Coordinates of C-alpha atoms and ligand atoms in Angstrom, one line a residue:
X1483 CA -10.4 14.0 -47.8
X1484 CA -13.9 13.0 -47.8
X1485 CA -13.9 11.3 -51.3
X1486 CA -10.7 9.7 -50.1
X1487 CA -12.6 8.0 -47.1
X1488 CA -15.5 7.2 -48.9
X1489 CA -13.1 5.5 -51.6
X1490 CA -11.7 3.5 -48.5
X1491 CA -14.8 2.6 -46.9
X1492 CA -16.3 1.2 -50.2
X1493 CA -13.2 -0.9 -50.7
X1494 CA -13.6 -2.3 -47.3
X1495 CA -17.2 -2.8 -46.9
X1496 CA -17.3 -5.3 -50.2
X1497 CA -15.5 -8.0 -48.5
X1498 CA -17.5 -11.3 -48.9
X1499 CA -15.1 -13.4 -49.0
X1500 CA -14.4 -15.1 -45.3
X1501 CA -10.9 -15.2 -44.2
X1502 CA -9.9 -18.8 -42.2
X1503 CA -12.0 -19.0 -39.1
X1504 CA -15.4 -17.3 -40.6
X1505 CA -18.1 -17.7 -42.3
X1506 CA -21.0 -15.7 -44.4
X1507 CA -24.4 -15.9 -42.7
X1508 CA -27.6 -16.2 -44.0
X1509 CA -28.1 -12.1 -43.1
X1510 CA -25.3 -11.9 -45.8
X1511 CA -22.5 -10.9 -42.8
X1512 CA -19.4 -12.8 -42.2
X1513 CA -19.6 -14.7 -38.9
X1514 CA -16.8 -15.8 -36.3
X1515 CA -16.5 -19.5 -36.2
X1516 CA -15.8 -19.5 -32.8
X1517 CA -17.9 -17.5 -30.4
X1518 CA -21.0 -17.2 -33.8
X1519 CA -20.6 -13.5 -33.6
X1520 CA -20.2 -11.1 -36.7
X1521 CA -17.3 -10.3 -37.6
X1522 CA -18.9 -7.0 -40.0
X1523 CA -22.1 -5.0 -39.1
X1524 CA -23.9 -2.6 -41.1
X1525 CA -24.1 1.0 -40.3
X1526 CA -25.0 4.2 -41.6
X1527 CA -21.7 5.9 -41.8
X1528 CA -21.3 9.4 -44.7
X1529 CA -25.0 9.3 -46.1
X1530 CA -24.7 5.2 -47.0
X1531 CA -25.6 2.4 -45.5
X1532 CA -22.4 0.1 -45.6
X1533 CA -21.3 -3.2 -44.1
X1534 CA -18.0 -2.5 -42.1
X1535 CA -15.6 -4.2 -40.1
X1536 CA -16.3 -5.2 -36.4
X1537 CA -14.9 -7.0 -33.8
X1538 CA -16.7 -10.6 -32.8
X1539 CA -17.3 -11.4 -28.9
X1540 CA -14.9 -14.2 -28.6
X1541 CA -11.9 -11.2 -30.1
X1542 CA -13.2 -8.5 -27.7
X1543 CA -13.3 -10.9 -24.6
X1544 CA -9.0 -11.8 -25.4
X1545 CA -8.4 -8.4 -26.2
X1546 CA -10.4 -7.4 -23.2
X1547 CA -8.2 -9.8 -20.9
X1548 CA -5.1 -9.1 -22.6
X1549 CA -5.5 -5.5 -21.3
X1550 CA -6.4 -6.7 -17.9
X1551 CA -3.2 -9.2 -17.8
X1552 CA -1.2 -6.3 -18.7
X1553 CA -2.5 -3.8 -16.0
X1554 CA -1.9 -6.4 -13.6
X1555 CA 1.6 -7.1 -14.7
X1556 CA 2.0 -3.4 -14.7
X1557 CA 0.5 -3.3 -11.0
X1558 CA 3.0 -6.2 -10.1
X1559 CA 6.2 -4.2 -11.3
X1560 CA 5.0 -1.1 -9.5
X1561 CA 4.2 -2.5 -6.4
X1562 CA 7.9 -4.3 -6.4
X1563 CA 9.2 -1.3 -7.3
X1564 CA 7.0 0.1 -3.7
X1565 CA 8.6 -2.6 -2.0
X1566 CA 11.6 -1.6 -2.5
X1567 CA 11.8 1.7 -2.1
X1568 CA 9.6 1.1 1.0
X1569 CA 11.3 -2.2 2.9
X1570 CA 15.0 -1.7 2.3
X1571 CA 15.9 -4.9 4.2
X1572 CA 15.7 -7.8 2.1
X1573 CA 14.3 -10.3 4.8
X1574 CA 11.2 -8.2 6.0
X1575 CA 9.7 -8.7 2.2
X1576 CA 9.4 -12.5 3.1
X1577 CA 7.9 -11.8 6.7
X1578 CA 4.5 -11.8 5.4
X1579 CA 0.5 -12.6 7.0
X1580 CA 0.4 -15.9 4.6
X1581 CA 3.6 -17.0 5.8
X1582 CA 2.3 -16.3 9.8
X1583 CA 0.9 -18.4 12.2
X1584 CA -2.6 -17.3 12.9
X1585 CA -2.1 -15.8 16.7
X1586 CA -4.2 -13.0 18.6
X1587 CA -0.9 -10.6 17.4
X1588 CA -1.6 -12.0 13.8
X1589 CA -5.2 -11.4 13.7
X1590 CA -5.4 -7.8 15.2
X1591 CA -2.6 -6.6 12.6
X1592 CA -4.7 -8.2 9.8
X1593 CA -7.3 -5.7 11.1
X1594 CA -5.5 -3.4 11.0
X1595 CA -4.3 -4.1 7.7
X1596 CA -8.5 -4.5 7.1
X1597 CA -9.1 -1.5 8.6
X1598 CA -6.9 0.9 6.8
X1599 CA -9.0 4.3 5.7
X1600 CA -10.5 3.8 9.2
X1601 CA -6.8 3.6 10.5
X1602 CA -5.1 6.5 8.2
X1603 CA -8.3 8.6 8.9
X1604 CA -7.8 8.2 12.5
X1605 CA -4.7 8.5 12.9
X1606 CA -4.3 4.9 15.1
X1607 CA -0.5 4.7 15.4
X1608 CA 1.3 1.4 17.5
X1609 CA 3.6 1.4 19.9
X1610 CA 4.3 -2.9 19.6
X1611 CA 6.2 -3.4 22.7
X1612 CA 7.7 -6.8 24.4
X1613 CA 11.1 -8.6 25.0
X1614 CA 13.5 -9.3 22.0
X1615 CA 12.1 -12.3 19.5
X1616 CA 8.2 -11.6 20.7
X1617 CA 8.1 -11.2 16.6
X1618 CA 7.1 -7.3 16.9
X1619 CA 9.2 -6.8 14.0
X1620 CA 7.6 -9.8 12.5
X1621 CA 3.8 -7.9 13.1
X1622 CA 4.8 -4.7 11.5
X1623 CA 6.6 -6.0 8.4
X1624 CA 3.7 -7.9 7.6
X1625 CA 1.7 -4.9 7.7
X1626 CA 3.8 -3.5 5.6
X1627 CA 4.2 -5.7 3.4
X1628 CA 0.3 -6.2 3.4
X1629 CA -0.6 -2.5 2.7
X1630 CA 2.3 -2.2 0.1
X1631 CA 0.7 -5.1 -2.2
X1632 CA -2.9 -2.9 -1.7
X1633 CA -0.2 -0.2 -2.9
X1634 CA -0.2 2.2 0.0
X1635 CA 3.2 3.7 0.4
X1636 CA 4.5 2.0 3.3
X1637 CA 8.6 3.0 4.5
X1638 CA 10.1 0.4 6.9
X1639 CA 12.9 1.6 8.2
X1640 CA 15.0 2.2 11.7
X1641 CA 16.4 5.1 12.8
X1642 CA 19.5 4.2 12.8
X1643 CA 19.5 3.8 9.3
X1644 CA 17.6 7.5 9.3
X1645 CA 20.8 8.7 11.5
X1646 CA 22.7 7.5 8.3
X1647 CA 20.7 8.8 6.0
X1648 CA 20.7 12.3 7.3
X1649 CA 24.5 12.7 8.6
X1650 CA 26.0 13.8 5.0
X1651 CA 22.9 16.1 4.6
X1652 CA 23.4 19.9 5.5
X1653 CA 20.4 20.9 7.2
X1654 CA 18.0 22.2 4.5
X1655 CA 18.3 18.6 3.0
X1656 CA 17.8 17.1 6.5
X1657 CA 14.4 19.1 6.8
X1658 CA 13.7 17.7 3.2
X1659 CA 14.6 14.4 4.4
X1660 CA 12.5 14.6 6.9
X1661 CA 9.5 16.4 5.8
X1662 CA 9.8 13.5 2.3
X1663 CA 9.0 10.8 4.9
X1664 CA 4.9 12.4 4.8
X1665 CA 4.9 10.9 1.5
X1666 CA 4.4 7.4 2.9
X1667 CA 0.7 7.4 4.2
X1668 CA 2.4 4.5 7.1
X1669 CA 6.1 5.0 8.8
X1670 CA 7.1 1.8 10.5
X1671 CA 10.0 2.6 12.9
X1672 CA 11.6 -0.6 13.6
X1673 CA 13.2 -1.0 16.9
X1674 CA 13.4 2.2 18.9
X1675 CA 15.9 2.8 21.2
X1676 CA 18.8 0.6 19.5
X1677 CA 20.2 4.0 17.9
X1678 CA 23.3 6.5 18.8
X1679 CA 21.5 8.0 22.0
X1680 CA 23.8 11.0 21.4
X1681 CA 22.0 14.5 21.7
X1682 CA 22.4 15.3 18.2
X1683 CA 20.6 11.6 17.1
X1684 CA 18.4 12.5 19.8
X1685 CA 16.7 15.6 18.4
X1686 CA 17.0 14.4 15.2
X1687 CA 14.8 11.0 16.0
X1688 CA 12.3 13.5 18.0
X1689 CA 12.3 15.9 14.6
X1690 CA 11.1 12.7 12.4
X1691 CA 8.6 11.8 15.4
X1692 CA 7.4 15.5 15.5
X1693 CA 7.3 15.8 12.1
X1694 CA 4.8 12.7 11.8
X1695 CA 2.7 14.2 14.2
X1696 CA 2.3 17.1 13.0
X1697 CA 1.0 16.2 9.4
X1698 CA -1.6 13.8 11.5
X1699 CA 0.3 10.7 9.5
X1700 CA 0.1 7.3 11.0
X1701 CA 3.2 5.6 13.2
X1702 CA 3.8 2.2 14.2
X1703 CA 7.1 1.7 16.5
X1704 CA 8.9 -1.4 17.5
X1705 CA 10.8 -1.4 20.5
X1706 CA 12.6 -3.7 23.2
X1707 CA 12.1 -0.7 25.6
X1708 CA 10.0 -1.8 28.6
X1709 CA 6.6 0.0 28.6
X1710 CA 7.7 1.4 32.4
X1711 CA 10.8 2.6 30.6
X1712 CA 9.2 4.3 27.7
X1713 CA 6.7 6.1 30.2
X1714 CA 9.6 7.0 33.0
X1715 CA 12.5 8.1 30.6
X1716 CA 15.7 8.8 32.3
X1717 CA 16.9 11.9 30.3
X1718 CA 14.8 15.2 29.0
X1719 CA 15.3 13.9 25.6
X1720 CA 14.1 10.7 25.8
X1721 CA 11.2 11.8 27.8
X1722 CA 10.2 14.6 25.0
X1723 CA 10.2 11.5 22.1
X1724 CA 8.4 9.3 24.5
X1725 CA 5.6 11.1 24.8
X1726 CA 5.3 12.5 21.6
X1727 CA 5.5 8.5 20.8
X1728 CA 2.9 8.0 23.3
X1729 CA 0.6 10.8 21.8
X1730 CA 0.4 8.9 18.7
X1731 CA 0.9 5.5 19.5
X1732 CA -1.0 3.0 21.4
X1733 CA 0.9 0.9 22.9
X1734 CA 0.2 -2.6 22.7
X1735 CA 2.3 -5.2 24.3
X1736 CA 3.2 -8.0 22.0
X1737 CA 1.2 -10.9 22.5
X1738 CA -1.4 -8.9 25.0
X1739 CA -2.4 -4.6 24.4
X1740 CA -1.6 -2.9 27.7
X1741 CA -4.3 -0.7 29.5
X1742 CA -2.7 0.7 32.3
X1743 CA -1.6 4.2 30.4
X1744 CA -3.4 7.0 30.8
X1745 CA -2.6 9.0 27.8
X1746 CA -5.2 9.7 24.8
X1747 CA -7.4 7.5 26.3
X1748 CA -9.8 8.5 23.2
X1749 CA -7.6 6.9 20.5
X1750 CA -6.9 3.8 22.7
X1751 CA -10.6 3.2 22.5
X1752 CA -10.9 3.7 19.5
X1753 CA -8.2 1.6 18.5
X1754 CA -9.7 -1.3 20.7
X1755 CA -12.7 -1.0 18.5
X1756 CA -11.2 -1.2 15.4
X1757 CA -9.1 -3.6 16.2
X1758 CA -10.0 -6.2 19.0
X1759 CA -13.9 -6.1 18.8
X1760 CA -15.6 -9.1 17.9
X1761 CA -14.9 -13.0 19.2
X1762 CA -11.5 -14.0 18.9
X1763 CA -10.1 -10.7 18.5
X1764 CA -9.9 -10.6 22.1
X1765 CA -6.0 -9.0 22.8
X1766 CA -7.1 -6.6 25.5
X1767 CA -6.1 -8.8 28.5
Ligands
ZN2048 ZN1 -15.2 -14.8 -32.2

């Protein structure tokens, strides 16, 4: 084996001749043409000194940014693939910050994009409230979207569609369901309130809520609901979601963040700090 390799080095190492694109230096090396770099180097290698094959800069830099361009495309196709998987509706992928007109909304959910670890570690849900076409769906899906291409697993989703989801499913696989939905560090719940209010879509949209807040995982809602509704519910069910919502969520009224509530007072502050310190942050009227 060894005499073999040695028989293979020595026919390698005698190459003087240069190949198109080189040339032999005065140190008796062949040279790139290109970047002036050898091509061969000398190097003690099974008791000899020998003259061996290397790689020149101007070869290492392409091969070095061919690798790069690949990762990247390989980033690309996972992060569609996140996409997805984690914003099932077509539309919301195009809903996106550099597609939005820069508003106090606009420039707090960027932070909050910014903000991240701050935001996972903290556990600073939303609760985007304000009439229909305020663009609260708008917000969140380019949050989404905006964490997703920074490759945090992001689900956007309603719960009607969870209703869906879960009504062929016996009820281990609904507890699978549910408990599966921890695997996206961010649940966006589009739209609370439009589902079935039937009892058995009730406990089932207070079992995702629940679930959420009990791994400590990060919520943003949507809803048309007026904050007065959301914190004076009509029925025992709705008032058991609501202030599990409320628990987690801060609620911030689209276009201005509401201050009147009283609940987790600590997280609201914190949230204002995260989110709407600094000039022109300001959405804490
Ligand atoms: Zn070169």
């Amino acid at each position: 084996m060894k005499e073999f390799l040695e028989g293979f080095l020595d026919r390698l190492e005698t190459k003087t001749e240069p190949n198109d694109g080189e040339y032999l230096s005065d140190d008796g090396l062949l040279y790139c043409e290109k970047c002036h770099t050898p091509v061969q180097c000398r190097k003690m290698f099974l008791g000899k000194m020998r003259t061996l094959p290397c790689i020149c800069k101007c070869k290492q830099e392409e091969m070095r940014r061919e690798k790069e361009e690949a990762e990247a495309r390989e980033q690309m196709i996972q992060i569609q693939r996140m996409k997805s998987t984690g914003i099932q509706e077509r539309h919301l992928l195009d809903w996106r910050f550099d597609t939005a007109q820069e508003t106090d909304t606009i420039r707090w959910a960027k932070k909050y994009v910014a903000e991240w670890r701050k935001v996972k570690a903290e556990n600073l849900g939303l609760l985007l409230w304000g009439d229909v076409g305020t663009g609260k769906s708008f917000v969140a899906a380019c949050i989404a979207n905006a964490l997703l291409e920074q490759m945090v697993p992001v689900l956007m989703t309603n719960f009607s569609k969870i209703l869906n989801q879960m009504g062929a499913m016996y009820t281990e696989e609904r507890y699978q369901y549910i408990a599966s939905l921890n695997h996206y560090s961010l649940l966006i719940i589009d739209d609370l309130g439009i589902e079935r209010s039937t009892e058995y879509a009730k406990e089932q949209v207070y079992a995702v809520i629940d679930e959420r807040y009990k791994a400590n995982l990060p919520l943003i809602i949507t809803t048309n609901l007026t904050i007065n509704e959301i914190r004076n519910p009509e029925n025992v069910a709705d008032a058991r979601i609501y202030s599990r919502v409320l628990e987690m969520c801060t609620p911030v009224h689209v276009g201005g963040a509401d201050r009147r509530q009283a609940v987790s007072r600590d997280k609201q502050e914190l949230v204002k700090s995260v989110l709407f310190s600094g000039k022109g942050g300001g959405n804490e009227r």
